[in-house]
Amino acid sequence: MKPGDKEKTVRAALFLSALSAALILLFIVFFLFKEALPFLSHGDLVGFLTGTVWKPTANVYGAGIFIAGSILTTAGALFIAVPLGVACAVFLSEVAPKKAVNILRPAIELLAGIPSIVYGLFALIVIVGLVQQDLGKLLTGDSLPTGKGILAAALILGVMILPIVISISQDAICAVPRSFREASYALGSTKWQTIQKVILPGAMPGIAAGVILGVGRAIGETMAVVLVLGNVGMIPSNILGIDSRGETLTSAIMLDMSYVPVGSMHYAALFTLGLTLFFMAFALSMASEYLLAKRRRQSKC
Amino acid sequence: MKINGKVKGAYLVVLLITTLLYAGCTGSNPGTQKQTLTVAGSTTVQPIAAKAAEAYMKINPGVTVSVAGGGSGTGIKMASEGSADIGASSRDLTADEIAAGNLKVYEIADDGIAIVVHPGNTLSDLTKQQIKDIFSGKITNYKELGGPDKQIVVVIREEGSGTRTSFEDMIMDKGKTNNTQNAEQQPSNGAVKATVGSNPNAIGYISAGYLDGTVKGLKIGGIEPTRETIKSGTYPISRKLYMLTKGEASGNAKAFIDYVLSDAGQKIVEDEGFVKLR
């Protein structure tokens, strides 16, 4: 074997490995479509996307409740994770002494490594009780009928996406050129003014990309949500109490998958739910990719 | 090149060892390979099947019995497809289901469906009509039942559940009365029990075999869900539990069902809180 041949073999092997990822994606999309096809071709798609009654036994498939449930819980999670995550990233990269960073960074990375079912159990045992008893007494003077719902789900999802938001925001902040900071200080700005007027605007595309990746994780999250969102076939219409419960695309798939007859219309409808979720996640990841590419053009970090 | 040679040598040694290990595994026990039997479906039947499997495997060490949940719908589906040797159902099968899957149905126990609330709930007795009104969303507050001014949190099972189908057959006019939109869905008897046991405002239904101190089983029209009332039929919501096989049961599946139907098996049924056949 000549050295040149070996070079070629390695190149081919590496190319095949790289190709396999794209092929797997293609296969998944193909099978999602294939299984969803009976529903896509016969079902009423507008009714599917906007309907609010999901009753497979009566052949009524309105996934609007699940789409709304997914969007609302994710929005709630962002409401918690974005301010906290960005503040934490600013602190880590601009303010914190090296010692603090050395402790905080591994802690945040560990947070990302906790399995979602563990988050879910924690939420079910701790957060649901806190919301029902303590928060209820604090706000209404009495415990709430239930602690499950969008608040508990948003709280736990917020914590789950925090590591993504922090680490990508931190990268974005560190990518803001040193010369910008120096220019700002040279003009007599304080540290806070520099962060607010120079660093955050400069890092914004990167931070936005991190947030969008977080959205992708939150919208696809299943276990934690199934445990605490309450699994009620309604659109959440309140932050607390009985009307705050709902169901997401992921929890609907999980709850129905255990009993759906293979090959039935219901089965195809579940795959259509999966397809909907796939397209939502796909759009999000494209958006984040676009923003990150924009940042890469601007600077090198 | 010298390093490469060493690496290759190491690979060869590892390969050799693994091959030998595999050969050792298959070579040491020819003919004593374990037979497996899978039971899947109803989460109501699951504790009976699991305990029976444990005892059965002690008597027949050559057989591994694995027991899974999934709900009665899953049990019927898996038995029809042949992906489980035995399916479990906590509801009556329709004639169509039996014909489509060529299923043979074995009755293994009687069971009641208990209406359960949190142990701290003051409620103790409901009529069938009240239960229907609660689960259909007509009654939404405990004060309408003489309790405190608290909203009722209704907990139901998923659509494929045999317990849900049986409950709807007996209480919700064979499913013609809809569940309240407000009902929280849980995918197993255990999950309903845990939800009701942790929320003072919740009400749900579970197999009577699952009753324990963590939830309170309500009387219906003054009748408590006990073995005697379920057996005699005076407790108004009771049903039968089944195991299913594709065609006539044979081999291990037959032996296992025979075991469940034997005195020892029926003792397990009773120990698990269900009602034995004889």
Coordinates of C-alpha atoms in Angstrom, one line a residue:
Chain A
M1 CA 0.0 0.0 0.0
K2 CA 1.4 3.3 -1.1
P3 CA 1.2 6.3 1.3
G4 CA -1.1 8.0 -1.2
D5 CA -3.6 5.1 -1.2
K6 CA -3.8 5.2 2.6
E7 CA -4.5 8.9 2.4
K8 CA -7.4 8.2 0.0
T9 CA -8.9 5.5 2.1
V10 CA -8.9 7.6 5.2
R11 CA -10.4 10.5 3.3
A12 CA -13.2 8.2 1.9
A13 CA -13.9 6.8 5.4
L14 CA -14.1 10.2 6.9
F15 CA -16.4 11.4 4.1
L16 CA -18.7 8.4 4.6
S17 CA -18.9 9.1 8.4
A18 CA -19.8 12.7 7.6
L19 CA -22.3 11.6 5.0
S20 CA -24.0 9.2 7.4
A21 CA -25.3 12.0 9.6
A22 CA -27.0 13.6 6.6
L23 CA -28.3 10.2 5.5
I24 CA -29.7 9.5 8.9
L25 CA -31.5 12.8 8.8
L26 CA -32.9 12.0 5.4
F27 CA -34.1 8.6 6.5
I28 CA -35.8 10.0 9.6
V29 CA -37.6 12.7 7.5
F30 CA -38.5 10.1 4.9
F31 CA -40.1 7.7 7.5
L32 CA -41.9 10.5 9.3
F33 CA -43.5 11.5 6.0
K34 CA -44.2 7.9 5.0
E35 CA -46.0 7.1 8.3
A36 CA -47.8 10.4 8.3
L37 CA -48.9 10.2 4.7
P38 CA -52.3 8.5 5.2
F39 CA -53.2 11.4 7.4
L40 CA -51.6 14.1 5.2
S41 CA -53.5 12.8 2.2
H42 CA -56.9 12.2 3.7
G43 CA -56.9 14.3 6.9
D44 CA -58.0 17.8 7.1
L45 CA -54.8 19.7 7.6
V46 CA -56.2 23.1 8.4
G47 CA -58.5 21.5 11.0
F48 CA -55.4 19.6 12.3
L49 CA -53.4 22.8 12.8
T50 CA -56.2 25.0 14.2
G51 CA -58.6 22.5 15.8
T52 CA -58.9 22.3 19.6
V53 CA -60.5 18.9 20.1
W54 CA -58.3 15.8 20.1
K55 CA -60.5 12.7 20.2
P56 CA -58.9 9.9 18.2
T57 CA -61.7 7.4 19.1
A58 CA -64.1 9.7 17.4
N59 CA -61.7 10.5 14.5
V60 CA -61.4 14.1 15.6
Y61 CA -57.8 15.4 15.3
G62 CA -57.3 19.0 16.4
A63 CA -53.6 19.5 17.3
G64 CA -54.1 23.3 17.9
I65 CA -54.2 22.7 21.6
F66 CA -50.8 20.9 21.5
I67 CA -49.2 23.5 19.2
A68 CA -50.4 26.2 21.5
G69 CA -49.4 24.3 24.5
S70 CA -45.8 23.8 23.1
I71 CA -45.5 27.5 22.2
L72 CA -46.8 28.8 25.5
T73 CA -44.7 26.5 27.7
T74 CA -41.6 27.4 25.7
A75 CA -42.4 31.1 25.9
G76 CA -42.7 30.7 29.6
A77 CA -39.4 29.0 29.8
L78 CA -37.7 31.8 27.8
F79 CA -39.2 34.3 30.2
I80 CA -37.2 32.7 32.9
A81 CA -34.1 31.5 31.1
V82 CA -33.2 34.6 28.9
P83 CA -32.8 37.3 31.6
L84 CA -31.1 34.8 34.0
G85 CA -28.9 33.2 31.3
V86 CA -27.7 36.5 29.7
A87 CA -27.0 38.0 33.1
C88 CA -25.1 35.0 34.1
A89 CA -23.1 35.0 30.9
V90 CA -22.2 38.7 31.4
F91 CA -21.2 38.0 34.9
L92 CA -19.0 35.1 33.9
S93 CA -17.2 36.8 31.1
E94 CA -17.0 40.4 32.3
V95 CA -17.3 40.7 36.0
A96 CA -16.5 37.5 37.8
P97 CA -13.0 36.8 39.3
K98 CA -11.3 33.8 37.9
K99 CA -11.9 31.8 41.0
A100 CA -15.7 32.2 40.7
V101 CA -15.6 31.3 37.0
N102 CA -13.7 28.1 37.9
I103 CA -16.5 27.0 40.2
L104 CA -19.5 28.3 38.2
R105 CA -18.6 27.0 34.8
P106 CA -18.4 23.3 35.8
A107 CA -21.6 23.7 37.8
I108 CA -23.4 25.0 34.7
E109 CA -22.0 22.2 32.6
L110 CA -23.3 19.7 35.1
L111 CA -26.7 21.3 34.9
A112 CA -26.7 20.5 31.2
G113 CA -25.9 16.9 32.0
I114 CA -28.8 16.0 34.2
P115 CA -31.2 13.7 32.5
S116 CA -34.6 15.3 31.8
I117 CA -36.5 12.7 33.7
V118 CA -34.6 13.7 36.8
Y119 CA -35.6 17.3 36.2
G120 CA -39.1 16.1 35.8
L121 CA -39.2 14.2 39.0
F122 CA -37.7 17.1 40.9
A123 CA -40.3 19.4 39.4
L124 CA -43.1 17.0 40.2
I125 CA -42.0 16.5 43.8
V126 CA -40.7 20.0 44.7
I127 CA -42.0 22.7 42.2
V128 CA -45.6 21.4 41.9
G129 CA -45.9 21.4 45.7
L130 CA -44.3 24.8 46.1
V131 CA -46.6 26.3 43.5
Q132 CA -49.8 24.7 44.8
Q133 CA -49.2 25.3 48.5
D134 CA -46.7 28.2 49.1
L135 CA -47.2 30.3 46.0
G136 CA -51.0 29.7 46.2
K137 CA -51.1 30.9 49.9
L138 CA -48.9 33.8 49.1
L139 CA -51.0 35.1 46.2
T140 CA -54.5 34.0 47.0
G141 CA -54.4 33.3 50.7
D142 CA -55.3 29.6 50.1
S143 CA -53.7 26.6 48.4
L144 CA -54.4 26.2 44.7
P145 CA -56.5 23.3 43.3
T146 CA -53.5 22.0 41.6
G147 CA -49.8 22.9 41.3
K148 CA -49.4 21.4 37.9
G149 CA -49.6 23.7 34.9
I150 CA -47.7 26.1 32.7
L151 CA -45.9 27.8 35.6
A152 CA -44.3 24.6 36.9
A153 CA -43.5 23.5 33.4
A154 CA -42.0 26.8 32.4
L155 CA -39.9 26.9 35.6
I156 CA -38.3 23.5 35.0
L157 CA -37.9 24.0 31.3
G158 CA -36.3 27.4 32.0
V159 CA -33.7 25.7 34.2
M160 CA -33.1 23.0 31.6
I161 CA -32.3 25.4 28.8
L162 CA -30.3 27.7 31.0
P163 CA -26.9 26.0 30.3
I164 CA -27.4 26.4 26.5
V165 CA -28.3 30.0 26.8
I166 CA -25.4 30.8 29.1
S167 CA -22.7 29.0 27.2
I168 CA -23.6 30.3 23.8
S169 CA -24.1 33.9 25.1
Q170 CA -20.8 33.7 26.8
D171 CA -19.1 32.7 23.6
A172 CA -20.8 35.6 21.9
I173 CA -19.7 38.0 24.5
C174 CA -16.1 36.9 24.4
A175 CA -16.2 37.3 20.6
V176 CA -16.8 41.0 20.9
P177 CA -13.4 42.4 19.9
R178 CA -11.2 43.7 22.7
S179 CA -10.6 46.9 20.8
F180 CA -14.3 47.8 21.2
R181 CA -14.1 47.6 25.0
E182 CA -10.8 49.5 25.0
A183 CA -12.4 52.2 22.9
S184 CA -15.3 52.4 25.2
Y185 CA -13.2 52.7 28.3
A186 CA -11.0 55.3 26.6
L187 CA -14.1 57.5 26.1
G188 CA -14.6 57.3 29.8
S189 CA -17.4 54.8 30.1
T190 CA -17.9 52.8 33.2
K191 CA -17.9 49.0 33.1
W192 CA -21.7 48.9 33.2
Q193 CA -22.0 51.4 30.4
T194 CA -19.6 49.4 28.3
I195 CA -21.6 46.2 29.0
Q196 CA -24.9 47.8 28.2
K197 CA -23.9 49.9 25.2
V198 CA -21.1 48.0 23.6
I199 CA -20.8 44.4 24.6
L200 CA -24.5 43.4 24.7
P201 CA -25.4 45.0 21.3
G202 CA -22.2 43.5 19.8
A203 CA -23.0 40.0 21.1
M204 CA -26.7 40.2 20.3
P205 CA -26.8 37.9 17.2
G206 CA -24.8 35.2 19.1
I207 CA -27.1 35.6 22.2
A208 CA -30.1 35.3 20.0
A209 CA -28.7 32.1 18.4
G210 CA -28.3 30.7 21.9
V211 CA -31.8 31.6 22.8
I212 CA -33.1 29.9 19.7
L213 CA -31.2 26.7 20.4
G214 CA -32.7 26.8 23.9
V215 CA -36.2 27.2 22.3
G216 CA -35.4 24.1 20.2
R217 CA -34.5 22.1 23.3
A218 CA -37.6 23.3 25.3
I219 CA -40.0 22.6 22.5
G220 CA -38.8 19.1 22.1
E221 CA -38.6 18.3 25.7
T222 CA -41.0 15.5 26.8
M223 CA -40.5 13.7 30.1
A224 CA -40.3 16.8 32.4
V225 CA -43.3 18.3 30.6
V226 CA -45.5 15.2 30.8
L227 CA -45.0 15.0 34.5
V228 CA -45.8 18.6 35.4
L229 CA -48.0 20.2 32.7
G230 CA -51.1 18.3 33.8
N231 CA -51.9 16.6 30.4
V232 CA -55.3 18.3 29.9
G233 CA -56.6 18.6 26.4
M234 CA -57.0 22.4 26.6
I235 CA -55.1 25.5 25.8
P236 CA -53.7 27.0 29.1
S237 CA -55.6 30.2 29.7
N238 CA -54.1 31.2 33.1
I239 CA -50.7 31.2 34.8
L240 CA -51.9 29.5 37.9
G241 CA -54.5 26.9 38.9
I242 CA -56.8 24.6 37.1
D243 CA -56.9 26.6 33.8
S244 CA -53.1 26.7 33.5
R245 CA -52.8 23.1 32.6
G246 CA -52.3 21.9 29.0
E247 CA -50.6 19.4 26.8
T248 CA -47.7 19.8 24.3
L249 CA -47.0 18.1 21.0
T250 CA -44.4 15.9 22.7
S251 CA -46.6 14.8 25.6
A252 CA -49.5 14.1 23.2
I253 CA -47.3 11.7 21.2
M254 CA -46.0 10.0 24.3
L255 CA -49.4 9.6 26.0
D256 CA -51.1 8.2 22.8
M257 CA -48.2 6.1 21.6
S258 CA -48.9 3.4 24.2
Y259 CA -52.2 2.4 22.8
V260 CA -52.4 3.6 19.2
P261 CA -53.1 0.7 16.7
V262 CA -50.3 0.6 14.2
G263 CA -51.2 1.7 10.7
S264 CA -54.5 3.4 11.8
M265 CA -55.4 7.0 11.1
H266 CA -54.6 7.9 14.7
Y267 CA -51.2 6.4 14.2
A268 CA -50.6 8.6 11.1
A269 CA -51.9 11.6 13.0
L270 CA -49.3 11.0 15.7
F271 CA -46.6 11.0 13.1
T272 CA -48.1 14.2 11.7
L273 CA -47.7 15.7 15.2
G274 CA -44.0 14.5 15.0
L275 CA -43.6 16.1 11.6
T276 CA -45.0 19.4 12.9
L277 CA -42.6 19.3 15.8
F278 CA -39.8 18.5 13.4
F279 CA -40.5 21.5 11.2
M280 CA -40.7 23.8 14.1
A281 CA -37.4 22.6 15.4
F282 CA -35.9 22.7 11.9
A283 CA -37.0 26.3 11.4
L284 CA -35.5 27.2 14.8
S285 CA -32.2 25.6 14.1
M286 CA -32.0 27.3 10.6
A287 CA -32.6 30.6 12.3
S288 CA -29.9 30.0 14.9
E289 CA -27.5 28.8 12.2
Y290 CA -28.1 32.0 10.2
L291 CA -27.4 34.2 13.2
L292 CA -24.3 32.3 14.2
A293 CA -23.0 32.5 10.6
K294 CA -23.6 36.2 10.7
R295 CA -21.6 36.5 13.8
R296 CA -18.7 34.4 12.4
R297 CA -18.5 36.8 9.5
Q298 CA -18.2 39.7 11.9
S299 CA -15.4 38.4 14.0
K300 CA -13.2 35.5 14.9
C301 CA -13.3 34.1 18.4
Chain B
M1 CA 5.6 1.9 11.0
K2 CA 6.9 0.2 14.2
I3 CA 4.2 1.9 16.3
N4 CA 1.6 0.9 13.7
G5 CA 2.7 -2.7 14.0
K6 CA 2.3 -2.6 17.8
V7 CA -1.2 -1.1 17.5
K8 CA -2.2 -3.8 15.0
G9 CA -0.8 -6.4 17.4
A10 CA -2.9 -5.0 20.3
Y11 CA -6.0 -5.1 18.1
L12 CA -5.4 -8.7 17.2
V13 CA -5.0 -9.7 20.9
V14 CA -8.2 -7.9 21.8
L15 CA -10.0 -9.5 18.9
L16 CA -8.8 -12.9 19.9
I17 CA -9.8 -12.5 23.5
T18 CA -13.3 -11.3 22.6
T19 CA -13.8 -14.1 20.2
L20 CA -12.7 -16.6 22.8
L21 CA -15.0 -15.0 25.4
Y22 CA -18.0 -15.2 23.1
A23 CA -17.1 -18.8 22.2
G24 CA -16.9 -19.6 25.9
C25 CA -20.4 -18.1 26.5
T26 CA -22.2 -20.0 23.9
G27 CA -20.1 -23.2 24.3
S28 CA -20.6 -23.6 28.0
N29 CA -24.3 -24.0 28.1
P30 CA -25.7 -25.7 25.0
G31 CA -29.3 -26.8 25.3
T32 CA -29.9 -24.9 28.6
Q33 CA -30.7 -21.7 26.7
K34 CA -33.5 -19.9 28.5
Q35 CA -37.0 -19.8 27.0
T36 CA -38.8 -16.5 27.2
L37 CA -42.4 -15.6 27.7
T38 CA -43.7 -12.1 27.4
V39 CA -46.9 -10.7 29.0
A40 CA -47.9 -7.2 28.2
G41 CA -50.9 -4.9 28.4
S42 CA -53.3 -3.7 31.2
T43 CA -51.6 -2.0 34.1
T44 CA -54.4 -3.4 36.3
V45 CA -53.3 -7.0 35.5
Q46 CA -49.6 -6.1 35.7
P47 CA -49.1 -6.8 39.5
I48 CA -50.8 -10.2 39.2
A49 CA -48.8 -11.1 36.2
A50 CA -45.5 -9.9 37.8
K51 CA -46.0 -11.8 41.0
A52 CA -47.2 -14.9 39.1
A53 CA -44.2 -14.6 36.9
E54 CA -41.9 -14.5 39.9
A55 CA -43.4 -17.6 41.4
Y56 CA -43.6 -19.4 38.0
M57 CA -39.9 -18.8 37.3
K58 CA -39.1 -20.4 40.6
I59 CA -40.8 -23.6 39.7
N60 CA -39.6 -23.4 36.0
P61 CA -36.1 -22.1 36.1
G62 CA -35.7 -22.6 32.4
V63 CA -38.2 -20.0 31.5
T64 CA -37.9 -16.2 31.8
V65 CA -41.2 -14.4 32.0
S66 CA -41.1 -10.7 31.3
V67 CA -44.1 -8.5 32.2
A68 CA -44.8 -5.1 30.8
G69 CA -47.6 -2.6 31.1
G70 CA -48.9 -0.3 28.3
G71 CA -52.6 -0.5 28.9
S72 CA -55.3 -3.0 27.7
G73 CA -55.3 -1.6 24.2
T74 CA -51.6 -2.4 23.9
G75 CA -52.2 -5.8 25.4
I76 CA -54.9 -6.7 22.8
K77 CA -52.8 -5.2 20.0
M78 CA -49.6 -7.1 21.0
A79 CA -51.4 -10.4 21.5
S80 CA -53.1 -10.0 18.0
E81 CA -49.8 -9.1 16.4
G82 CA -48.0 -11.9 18.2
S83 CA -45.4 -9.5 19.6
A84 CA -46.4 -10.6 23.1
D85 CA -47.1 -14.3 24.0
I86 CA -49.9 -13.2 26.4
G87 CA -51.8 -10.0 26.3
A88 CA -53.6 -8.6 29.4
S89 CA -56.9 -6.7 29.4
S90 CA -59.0 -5.2 32.1
R91 CA -62.0 -4.7 29.9
D92 CA -64.2 -7.0 27.8
L93 CA -63.1 -7.4 24.2
T94 CA -65.3 -6.6 21.3
A95 CA -66.3 -9.4 19.0
D96 CA -64.4 -7.6 16.3
E97 CA -61.2 -7.5 18.3
I98 CA -61.5 -11.3 19.1
A99 CA -62.1 -12.1 15.4
A100 CA -59.5 -9.8 14.0
G101 CA -56.7 -11.1 16.2
N102 CA -58.0 -14.7 16.4
L103 CA -57.7 -14.3 20.1
K104 CA -58.5 -16.8 22.9
V105 CA -59.7 -15.1 26.0
Y106 CA -59.0 -16.4 29.5
E107 CA -60.8 -14.9 32.5
I108 CA -58.3 -14.7 35.4
A109 CA -59.9 -12.6 38.1
D110 CA -62.7 -10.2 39.2
D111 CA -61.9 -6.6 40.0
G112 CA -63.7 -3.4 41.0
I113 CA -63.0 0.1 39.9
A114 CA -62.5 2.3 43.0
I115 CA -63.3 6.0 42.9
V116 CA -60.4 7.5 44.9
V117 CA -59.6 10.8 46.6
H118 CA -56.8 12.1 48.8
P119 CA -56.9 10.6 52.3
G120 CA -57.5 14.0 53.8
N121 CA -60.7 14.6 51.7
T122 CA -63.9 14.7 53.7
L123 CA -65.9 13.0 51.0
S124 CA -66.8 9.4 51.7
D125 CA -69.8 8.4 49.7
L126 CA -71.1 9.3 46.2
T127 CA -74.0 8.2 44.1
K128 CA -73.4 6.9 40.5
Q129 CA -75.1 10.1 39.2
Q130 CA -72.7 12.3 41.3
I131 CA -69.7 10.4 39.9
K132 CA -71.0 10.9 36.4
D133 CA -71.6 14.6 37.0
I134 CA -68.1 15.1 38.4
F135 CA -66.3 13.3 35.6
S136 CA -68.5 15.0 32.9
G137 CA -67.8 18.4 34.4
K138 CA -71.3 19.2 35.7
I139 CA -70.1 19.3 39.3
T140 CA -66.8 21.3 39.6
N141 CA -66.6 22.2 43.2
Y142 CA -66.5 20.1 46.4
K143 CA -69.1 22.5 48.0
E144 CA -71.7 21.1 45.6
L145 CA -71.1 17.7 47.3
G146 CA -71.3 19.2 50.8
G147 CA -67.5 19.6 51.1
P148 CA -65.3 22.7 51.4
D149 CA -65.2 25.4 48.7
K150 CA -62.5 23.8 46.6
Q151 CA -62.3 23.2 42.9
I152 CA -62.3 19.5 41.9
V153 CA -59.3 18.2 39.9
V154 CA -60.5 15.3 37.8
V155 CA -57.9 12.7 36.9
I156 CA -58.7 10.1 34.2
R157 CA -56.8 7.4 32.2
E158 CA -55.6 7.6 28.6
E159 CA -58.0 6.5 25.9
G160 CA -56.4 3.0 25.4
S161 CA -56.9 2.1 29.1
G162 CA -59.2 -0.8 29.9
T163 CA -60.0 0.7 33.3
R164 CA -61.1 3.9 31.5
T165 CA -63.2 1.9 29.0
S166 CA -64.8 -0.1 31.8
F167 CA -65.4 3.0 33.9
E168 CA -67.0 4.8 30.9
D169 CA -69.2 1.7 30.1
M170 CA -70.5 1.6 33.6
I171 CA -70.7 5.3 34.6
M172 CA -70.6 7.5 31.5
D173 CA -73.4 5.8 29.6
K174 CA -71.1 3.5 27.6
G175 CA -68.9 6.5 26.7
K176 CA -71.8 8.6 25.3
T177 CA -71.3 11.1 28.1
N178 CA -68.0 12.9 27.4
N179 CA -65.3 13.4 30.0
T180 CA -64.8 17.0 31.1
Q181 CA -62.3 18.9 29.0
N182 CA -60.6 19.7 32.3
A183 CA -59.6 16.2 33.1
E184 CA -56.0 15.4 33.7
Q185 CA -54.8 12.3 31.9
Q186 CA -52.4 9.8 33.5
P187 CA -51.1 6.7 31.7
S188 CA -51.4 4.0 34.4
N189 CA -53.2 3.0 37.6
G190 CA -50.0 3.9 39.6
A191 CA -49.8 7.3 38.0
V192 CA -53.4 8.1 38.9
K193 CA -52.9 6.9 42.4
A194 CA -49.8 9.0 42.8
T195 CA -51.5 12.1 41.4
V196 CA -54.6 11.7 43.6
G197 CA -52.4 10.8 46.7
S198 CA -50.4 14.0 46.3
N199 CA -53.3 16.4 45.6
P200 CA -56.0 17.0 48.3
N201 CA -58.4 18.3 45.5
A202 CA -58.0 15.4 43.1
I203 CA -60.5 12.6 42.3
G204 CA -59.7 9.7 40.0
Y205 CA -60.4 6.0 39.5
I206 CA -58.2 3.0 39.8
S207 CA -58.4 -0.7 40.0
A208 CA -59.6 -1.8 43.4
G209 CA -56.5 -4.0 43.6
Y210 CA -54.4 -0.9 43.8
L211 CA -56.1 0.5 46.9
D212 CA -53.9 1.2 49.8
G213 CA -53.4 3.9 52.5
T214 CA -52.1 6.6 50.1
V215 CA -55.6 7.2 48.7
K216 CA -59.2 6.8 50.0
G217 CA -61.6 4.6 48.1
L218 CA -65.1 6.1 48.2
K219 CA -68.3 4.2 48.8
I220 CA -70.8 4.2 46.0
G221 CA -74.4 4.4 47.2
G222 CA -73.1 3.3 50.6
I223 CA -71.3 0.3 49.4
E224 CA -67.6 0.0 49.9
P225 CA -65.3 -1.6 47.3
T226 CA -64.3 -4.8 49.1
R227 CA -63.7 -8.3 47.9
E228 CA -67.1 -9.4 49.1
T229 CA -69.1 -6.6 47.5
I230 CA -67.1 -6.9 44.2
K231 CA -67.6 -10.6 44.1
S232 CA -71.3 -10.5 44.8
G233 CA -71.8 -7.7 42.4
T234 CA -73.4 -5.3 44.9
Y235 CA -70.5 -2.9 44.3
P236 CA -71.8 -1.2 41.2
I237 CA -68.6 -0.9 39.1
S238 CA -66.8 -4.2 38.8
R239 CA -65.4 -6.0 35.8
K240 CA -63.4 -9.0 34.9
L241 CA -59.7 -9.3 34.1
Y242 CA -58.4 -11.3 31.2
M243 CA -55.3 -12.8 29.6
L244 CA -55.3 -13.3 25.8
T245 CA -53.4 -15.5 23.5
K246 CA -53.3 -15.7 19.7
G247 CA -55.3 -18.9 19.0
E248 CA -55.5 -21.6 21.7
A249 CA -52.7 -21.1 24.3
S250 CA -49.9 -23.6 24.0
G251 CA -46.5 -24.4 25.4
N252 CA -45.2 -21.9 28.0
A253 CA -48.1 -19.5 27.5
K254 CA -50.6 -22.3 28.4
A255 CA -48.5 -23.4 31.3
F256 CA -48.3 -19.8 32.6
I257 CA -52.1 -19.2 32.3
D258 CA -52.8 -22.6 33.9
Y259 CA -50.5 -21.5 36.8
V260 CA -52.4 -18.2 37.2
L261 CA -55.7 -20.2 37.2
S262 CA -54.4 -22.7 39.7
D263 CA -54.9 -22.4 43.5
A264 CA -51.4 -21.0 43.9
G265 CA -52.0 -18.4 41.1
Q266 CA -55.4 -17.5 42.5
K267 CA -53.8 -17.0 45.9
I268 CA -51.6 -14.4 44.2
V269 CA -54.7 -12.7 42.7
E270 CA -56.1 -12.4 46.2
D271 CA -52.8 -11.3 47.8
E272 CA -52.5 -8.5 45.3
G273 CA -55.9 -7.2 46.3
F274 CA -58.0 -8.6 43.5
V275 CA -60.9 -11.0 43.6
K276 CA -60.2 -14.7 42.8
L277 CA -62.5 -16.6 40.5
R278 CA -63.5 -19.4 42.8

